[in-house]
């Protein structure tokens, strides 16, 4: 007997979700849709290249360095080109801050938004097939539209973000973002090329048993960081560290946990970047009920003084971040 196949509902596509929630975005209706659509499109292109990394000549280093003197991988440069093109075509962005470029890129004086992006974080993991990610923050420009971009547009505190998110190129490709009204996760359905709502209203557990830190640097950790790590070990916590920020952050967001990148001898101000790594993830963490600090104050309260400045970063379950701060 013919059994009828039950067609599973496709679920809410990203475009539909944005339109359904447009009223939450305080600016004129189409802009956020356009921005997120541009980012989603670029991520699909990058995702396709990443999935072929072993087969075409885009693995390995470019032989050039980025703003922080780190070796650029070929995919770093490609991802930066893809996101820059997508965001300039949309016309909504006046300036782009990227890990891959020394200064900000002036895109369109009539654009209303400034975007800070790490096009491909953890890219050194590409060659060993470990998950990597894109991290982005969206700000509203401060200067009048049509005028030249100023530092007031560029060096904004994390609390000024109007939206933020990440794409995780992992066992599945996910886009997770917030506009300040909670956090929602979308999974790419490759056969359709659509991001579909898979993790509505994401909340990070208030406590957890996972701590993520590179203990290879522990000789230079402060006594307070060492004390917190000892607390974790005395309380049977599990160490999980992939060495790819977005992957570590995403796991801890779902399961509860804390990611720490404190000051070390090699990186006395921490390794991670305020503008295009920490601000976005701290915003998402807080929107999901967690915390993001530099060990003393909220990341989102830090006034940036330079595009590529680094900061110590403690992010994840609220109770775990508070405990780490209290050590
Ligand atoms: P370490 C990747 O280079 C990165 O920026 C993050 O994705 C990752 O969490 C961290 O640095 C790893 O740094 O010093 O532990 O190798």
CSV table of C-alpha atoms and ligand atoms in Angstrom, one decimal:
chain,number,residue,atom,x,y,z
A,1,UNK,CA,0.0,0.0,0.0
A,2,UNK,CA,1.3,3.4,-1.0
A,3,UNK,CA,2.3,5.2,2.2
A,4,UNK,CA,2.0,8.9,1.8
A,5,UNK,CA,5.2,10.8,2.6
A,6,UNK,CA,4.5,13.5,5.1
A,7,UNK,CA,6.2,16.7,3.8
A,8,UNK,CA,7.9,18.2,6.8
A,9,UNK,CA,7.3,22.0,7.0
A,10,UNK,CA,10.3,23.9,5.8
A,11,UNK,CA,10.2,26.2,8.7
A,12,UNK,CA,10.7,30.0,8.8
A,13,UNK,CA,13.2,31.3,6.3
A,14,UNK,CA,15.5,34.1,7.4
A,15,UNK,CA,13.9,36.7,5.1
A,16,UNK,CA,10.5,35.8,6.4
A,17,UNK,CA,11.6,35.9,10.0
A,18,UNK,CA,13.2,39.4,9.6
A,19,UNK,CA,10.0,40.7,7.9
A,20,UNK,CA,7.8,39.1,10.7
A,21,UNK,CA,10.0,40.9,13.3
A,22,UNK,CA,10.6,44.1,11.4
A,23,UNK,CA,8.7,46.2,14.0
A,24,UNK,CA,11.4,45.4,16.6
A,25,UNK,CA,14.1,47.1,14.5
A,26,UNK,CA,13.7,50.8,15.4
A,27,UNK,CA,14.8,52.1,12.0
A,28,UNK,CA,12.9,52.2,8.7
A,29,UNK,CA,11.7,48.9,7.7
A,30,UNK,CA,13.8,47.5,4.8
A,31,UNK,CA,17.2,48.4,6.1
A,32,UNK,CA,17.9,45.6,8.5
A,33,UNK,CA,16.5,43.0,6.1
A,34,UNK,CA,18.9,44.3,3.4
A,35,UNK,CA,21.9,44.3,5.7
A,36,UNK,CA,21.3,40.8,7.0
A,37,UNK,CA,20.4,39.6,3.5
A,38,UNK,CA,23.7,40.9,2.2
A,39,UNK,CA,25.6,39.2,5.1
A,40,UNK,CA,23.7,36.0,4.6
A,41,UNK,CA,24.4,36.0,0.9
A,42,UNK,CA,28.2,36.6,1.4
A,43,UNK,CA,28.2,33.8,4.0
A,44,UNK,CA,26.7,31.3,1.6
A,45,UNK,CA,29.5,32.1,-1.0
A,46,UNK,CA,32.2,31.8,1.7
A,47,UNK,CA,30.6,28.6,2.9
A,48,UNK,CA,30.8,27.1,-0.6
A,49,UNK,CA,34.5,28.0,-0.8
A,50,UNK,CA,35.2,26.6,2.6
A,51,UNK,CA,33.5,23.3,1.7
A,52,UNK,CA,35.8,23.0,-1.3
A,53,UNK,CA,39.0,24.1,0.6
A,54,UNK,CA,40.7,20.8,0.2
A,55,UNK,CA,40.0,20.6,-3.5
A,56,UNK,CA,40.9,24.0,-4.9
A,57,UNK,CA,43.9,26.2,-4.3
A,58,UNK,CA,42.6,28.3,-1.5
A,59,UNK,CA,44.2,26.6,1.4
A,60,UNK,CA,47.2,27.8,3.2
A,61,UNK,CA,48.7,31.2,3.8
A,62,UNK,CA,48.7,34.2,1.4
A,63,UNK,CA,52.3,35.2,2.4
A,64,UNK,CA,50.8,38.5,3.6
A,65,UNK,CA,49.9,39.7,7.1
A,66,UNK,CA,46.7,41.4,8.4
A,67,UNK,CA,46.5,44.5,10.6
A,68,UNK,CA,47.6,42.5,13.7
A,69,UNK,CA,50.6,41.1,11.9
A,70,UNK,CA,48.9,37.7,11.7
A,71,UNK,CA,49.5,35.5,8.7
A,72,UNK,CA,46.5,35.9,6.3
A,73,UNK,CA,45.1,32.7,4.9
A,74,UNK,CA,43.9,32.7,1.3
A,75,UNK,CA,40.3,32.2,2.6
A,76,UNK,CA,40.7,35.2,4.9
A,77,UNK,CA,41.3,37.4,2.0
A,78,UNK,CA,38.6,35.8,-0.1
A,79,UNK,CA,36.0,36.1,2.7
A,80,UNK,CA,37.0,39.8,3.2
A,81,UNK,CA,36.4,40.5,-0.5
A,82,UNK,CA,33.1,38.6,-0.5
A,83,UNK,CA,31.7,40.5,2.5
A,84,UNK,CA,33.0,43.8,1.4
A,85,UNK,CA,31.4,43.4,-2.0
A,86,UNK,CA,28.1,42.2,-0.7
A,87,UNK,CA,27.9,45.1,1.8
A,88,UNK,CA,28.9,47.7,-0.6
A,89,UNK,CA,26.4,46.5,-3.2
A,90,UNK,CA,23.6,46.8,-0.7
A,91,UNK,CA,24.2,50.5,-0.4
A,92,UNK,CA,23.2,50.6,3.3
A,93,UNK,CA,26.8,50.7,4.7
A,94,UNK,CA,28.9,53.9,4.9
A,95,UNK,CA,32.0,52.3,6.5
A,96,UNK,CA,33.4,48.8,7.0
A,97,UNK,CA,35.8,47.9,9.8
A,98,UNK,CA,37.6,44.6,9.1
A,99,UNK,CA,40.3,42.6,10.8
A,100,UNK,CA,41.8,42.2,7.3
A,101,UNK,CA,42.3,45.9,6.6
A,102,UNK,CA,44.4,48.4,8.5
A,103,UNK,CA,41.9,51.3,8.3
A,104,UNK,CA,38.2,51.3,7.8
A,105,UNK,CA,36.8,51.1,4.3
A,106,UNK,CA,34.7,54.1,3.2
A,107,UNK,CA,31.9,52.5,1.2
A,108,UNK,CA,29.1,55.0,0.7
A,109,UNK,CA,28.6,58.4,2.3
A,110,UNK,CA,24.8,58.0,2.0
A,111,UNK,CA,24.9,54.7,3.9
A,112,UNK,CA,23.4,54.8,7.4
A,113,UNK,CA,25.2,51.9,9.0
A,114,UNK,CA,28.8,51.0,10.1
A,115,UNK,CA,29.8,47.4,10.1
A,116,UNK,CA,32.7,45.8,12.1
A,117,UNK,CA,33.5,42.3,10.9
A,118,UNK,CA,36.0,39.5,11.3
A,119,UNK,CA,35.3,37.8,7.9
A,120,UNK,CA,36.9,34.5,8.9
A,121,UNK,CA,37.9,34.0,12.5
A,122,UNK,CA,40.0,31.0,13.3
A,123,UNK,CA,41.1,30.7,9.7
A,124,UNK,CA,44.3,28.9,10.6
A,125,UNK,CA,42.0,25.9,11.4
A,126,UNK,CA,40.8,25.7,7.8
A,127,UNK,CA,43.7,23.4,6.7
A,128,UNK,CA,42.8,20.9,9.5
A,129,UNK,CA,39.1,21.0,8.8
A,130,UNK,CA,38.1,22.5,12.1
A,131,UNK,CA,35.0,24.8,12.3
A,132,UNK,CA,35.6,28.5,11.7
A,133,UNK,CA,33.4,31.6,11.8
A,134,UNK,CA,32.4,35.1,10.7
A,135,UNK,CA,31.6,37.7,13.4
A,136,UNK,CA,29.8,41.0,12.7
A,137,UNK,CA,28.5,44.1,14.5
A,138,UNK,CA,26.1,46.6,13.0
A,139,UNK,CA,26.1,50.3,14.2
A,140,UNK,CA,24.1,53.3,13.1
A,141,UNK,CA,26.3,56.1,11.9
A,142,UNK,CA,26.4,59.2,14.2
A,143,UNK,CA,27.4,61.8,11.6
A,144,UNK,CA,24.7,63.3,9.2
A,145,UNK,CA,24.1,61.2,6.1
A,146,UNK,CA,26.1,62.4,3.1
A,147,UNK,CA,28.9,63.8,5.2
A,148,UNK,CA,32.4,62.4,5.6
A,149,UNK,CA,32.8,59.5,8.1
A,150,UNK,CA,34.2,60.5,11.5
A,151,UNK,CA,35.8,58.7,14.4
A,152,UNK,CA,32.4,59.1,16.2
A,153,UNK,CA,31.0,56.8,13.5
A,154,UNK,CA,33.8,54.3,13.8
A,155,UNK,CA,34.8,54.1,17.4
A,156,UNK,CA,31.4,53.3,19.0
A,157,UNK,CA,30.9,51.4,22.3
A,158,UNK,CA,29.5,47.9,22.0
A,159,UNK,CA,26.3,49.1,23.7
A,160,UNK,CA,25.6,51.2,20.6
A,161,UNK,CA,25.3,48.1,18.4
A,162,UNK,CA,21.9,47.9,16.7
A,163,UNK,CA,22.5,44.3,15.7
A,164,UNK,CA,25.2,41.6,15.9
A,165,UNK,CA,25.8,38.0,14.9
A,166,UNK,CA,28.0,35.3,13.7
A,167,UNK,CA,28.1,32.5,11.1
A,168,UNK,CA,29.5,29.2,12.2
A,169,UNK,CA,30.9,27.1,9.3
A,170,UNK,CA,30.7,23.8,11.2
A,171,UNK,CA,29.1,20.4,10.8
A,172,UNK,CA,26.2,22.5,9.7
A,173,UNK,CA,26.4,26.2,8.8
A,174,UNK,CA,24.5,28.5,11.2
A,175,UNK,CA,23.7,32.2,11.3
A,176,UNK,CA,23.0,33.5,14.8
A,177,UNK,CA,22.0,37.1,15.4
A,178,UNK,CA,20.3,39.6,17.7
A,179,UNK,CA,18.8,43.0,17.2
A,180,UNK,CA,18.5,43.6,20.9
A,181,UNK,CA,15.3,41.5,21.2
A,182,UNK,CA,16.7,38.1,22.0
A,183,UNK,CA,18.9,35.7,20.0
A,184,UNK,CA,17.8,33.5,17.1
A,185,UNK,CA,19.7,30.8,15.2
A,186,UNK,CA,19.2,29.7,11.6
A,187,UNK,CA,20.6,26.7,9.9
A,188,UNK,CA,21.5,26.7,6.2
A,189,UNK,CA,19.5,24.2,4.2
A,190,UNK,CA,22.1,23.6,1.5
A,191,UNK,CA,19.7,22.1,-1.1
A,192,UNK,CA,17.6,25.3,-0.9
A,193,UNK,CA,20.4,27.8,-0.1
A,194,UNK,CA,18.1,29.2,2.6
A,195,UNK,CA,18.8,29.9,6.2
A,196,UNK,CA,15.9,28.3,8.2
A,197,UNK,CA,15.0,29.1,11.8
A,198,UNK,CA,16.3,26.2,13.9
A,199,UNK,CA,17.1,27.7,17.3
A,200,UNK,CA,14.4,30.3,18.2
A,201,UNK,CA,14.9,32.5,21.3
A,202,UNK,CA,18.3,31.1,22.3
A,203,UNK,CA,19.1,31.3,26.0
A,204,UNK,CA,22.5,30.4,27.6
A,205,UNK,CA,22.2,28.3,30.8
A,206,UNK,CA,22.8,30.6,33.8
A,207,UNK,CA,25.5,28.1,35.0
A,208,UNK,CA,27.6,25.5,33.3
A,209,UNK,CA,30.4,22.9,33.6
A,210,UNK,CA,32.5,23.8,30.6
A,211,UNK,CA,35.5,26.1,30.6
A,212,UNK,CA,37.3,27.1,27.4
A,213,UNK,CA,40.8,28.5,27.7
A,214,UNK,CA,44.3,27.8,26.2
A,215,UNK,CA,46.0,26.5,29.3
A,216,UNK,CA,49.3,26.4,27.3
A,217,UNK,CA,49.6,30.0,28.4
A,218,UNK,CA,48.9,29.3,32.0
A,219,UNK,CA,52.4,30.1,33.3
A,220,UNK,CA,51.6,33.8,32.5
A,221,UNK,CA,48.0,33.9,33.8
A,222,UNK,CA,47.3,36.2,36.7
A,223,UNK,CA,46.8,34.6,40.1
A,224,UNK,CA,43.0,35.3,39.8
A,225,UNK,CA,42.8,33.4,36.5
A,226,UNK,CA,44.8,30.6,38.0
A,227,UNK,CA,42.5,30.6,41.0
A,228,UNK,CA,39.4,30.4,38.8
A,229,UNK,CA,40.9,27.5,36.8
A,230,UNK,CA,41.6,25.7,40.1
A,231,UNK,CA,38.0,26.3,41.1
A,232,UNK,CA,36.8,24.7,37.8
A,233,UNK,CA,39.0,21.7,38.4
A,234,UNK,CA,38.0,21.3,42.0
A,235,UNK,CA,34.4,21.3,40.9
A,236,UNK,CA,34.7,18.7,38.2
A,237,UNK,CA,34.2,21.1,35.3
A,238,UNK,CA,35.2,19.9,31.8
A,239,UNK,CA,37.8,21.6,29.6
A,240,UNK,CA,36.7,22.2,26.0
A,241,UNK,CA,38.9,24.4,23.8
A,242,UNK,CA,38.7,24.1,20.0
A,243,UNK,CA,40.9,27.1,19.3
A,244,UNK,CA,38.2,28.7,17.1
A,245,UNK,CA,36.3,31.4,19.0
A,246,UNK,CA,32.9,31.1,17.2
A,247,UNK,CA,32.9,27.3,17.7
A,248,UNK,CA,33.8,27.5,21.4
A,249,UNK,CA,31.3,30.3,22.0
A,250,UNK,CA,28.5,28.6,20.2
A,251,UNK,CA,28.9,25.3,22.1
A,252,UNK,CA,28.9,27.2,25.4
A,253,UNK,CA,25.9,29.2,24.3
A,254,UNK,CA,23.9,26.0,23.8
A,255,UNK,CA,25.3,24.0,26.7
A,256,UNK,CA,26.4,26.6,29.3
A,257,UNK,CA,30.0,27.4,29.8
A,258,UNK,CA,32.6,30.1,29.9
A,259,UNK,CA,35.3,31.2,27.3
A,260,UNK,CA,38.3,33.0,28.7
A,261,UNK,CA,41.1,34.7,26.8
A,262,UNK,CA,42.9,36.6,29.6
A,263,UNK,CA,46.0,38.8,29.4
A,264,UNK,CA,49.1,36.7,28.8
A,265,UNK,CA,52.8,37.4,28.5
A,266,UNK,CA,52.5,37.2,24.7
A,267,UNK,CA,49.3,39.3,24.6
A,268,UNK,CA,49.3,41.6,27.7
A,269,UNK,CA,46.0,43.1,26.6
A,270,UNK,CA,44.5,39.8,25.6
A,271,UNK,CA,44.5,38.5,22.1
A,272,UNK,CA,40.9,39.0,21.0
A,273,UNK,CA,39.7,42.2,19.2
A,274,UNK,CA,37.1,44.5,20.8
A,275,UNK,CA,35.6,45.9,17.7
A,276,UNK,CA,34.9,42.8,15.6
A,277,UNK,CA,35.1,39.9,17.9
A,278,UNK,CA,34.2,40.7,21.5
A,279,UNK,CA,31.5,43.3,21.1
A,280,UNK,CA,29.3,41.2,18.9
A,281,UNK,CA,29.7,38.0,21.1
A,282,UNK,CA,29.2,40.0,24.3
A,283,UNK,CA,26.0,41.5,22.9
A,284,UNK,CA,24.7,38.1,21.9
A,285,UNK,CA,25.7,36.6,25.3
A,286,UNK,CA,23.9,39.3,27.2
A,287,UNK,CA,20.8,39.0,24.9
A,288,UNK,CA,20.8,35.3,25.7
A,289,UNK,CA,21.0,35.9,29.5
A,290,UNK,CA,24.7,35.6,29.8
A,291,UNK,CA,27.6,38.0,30.4
A,292,UNK,CA,30.7,39.3,28.6
A,293,UNK,CA,33.4,41.2,30.4
A,294,UNK,CA,37.1,42.0,30.3
A,295,UNK,CA,37.5,40.6,33.8
A,296,UNK,CA,36.4,43.8,35.4
A,297,UNK,CA,33.7,45.7,33.3
A,298,UNK,CA,31.1,44.9,30.7
A,299,UNK,CA,32.7,44.6,27.3
A,300,UNK,CA,29.8,46.7,25.9
A,301,UNK,CA,30.8,49.7,28.1
A,302,UNK,CA,34.4,49.9,26.8
A,303,UNK,CA,35.1,53.1,24.8
A,304,UNK,CA,37.2,52.0,21.8
A,305,UNK,CA,40.3,54.1,21.1
A,306,UNK,CA,41.6,52.2,18.0
A,307,UNK,CA,40.1,49.9,15.4
A,308,UNK,CA,42.2,46.9,16.2
A,309,UNK,CA,42.5,47.2,20.0
A,310,UNK,CA,42.6,44.0,22.0
A,311,UNK,CA,40.9,43.2,25.3
A,312,UNK,CA,40.9,40.3,27.8
A,313,UNK,CA,37.6,38.5,27.2
A,314,UNK,CA,35.4,36.4,29.6
A,315,UNK,CA,32.1,35.4,28.1
A,316,UNK,CA,29.3,32.9,28.7
A,317,UNK,CA,27.0,31.7,31.5
A,318,UNK,CA,26.3,34.6,33.9
A,319,UNK,CA,27.2,32.7,37.1
A,320,UNK,CA,30.5,31.4,35.6
A,321,UNK,CA,31.6,34.9,34.4
A,322,UNK,CA,30.7,36.4,37.8
A,323,UNK,CA,32.7,33.6,39.6
A,324,UNK,CA,35.7,34.2,37.3
A,325,UNK,CA,35.5,38.0,38.0
A,326,UNK,CA,35.2,37.4,41.8
A,327,UNK,CA,38.4,35.2,42.0
B,1,LIG,P1,45.3,30.6,20.8
B,1,LIG,C1,41.9,32.3,16.3
B,1,LIG,O1,43.1,32.8,15.9
B,1,LIG,C2,41.4,33.1,17.5
B,1,LIG,O2,41.3,34.5,17.2
B,1,LIG,C3,40.1,32.6,18.1
B,1,LIG,O3,39.3,32.1,17.1
B,1,LIG,C4,40.6,31.5,19.0
B,1,LIG,O4,39.7,31.3,20.1
B,1,LIG,C5,41.9,32.0,19.6
B,1,LIG,O5,42.4,32.9,18.6
B,1,LIG,C6,42.9,30.9,19.7
B,1,LIG,O6,44.1,31.6,20.2
B,1,LIG,O7,46.3,31.6,21.4
B,1,LIG,O8,44.6,29.8,21.9
B,1,LIG,O9,45.8,29.8,19.7
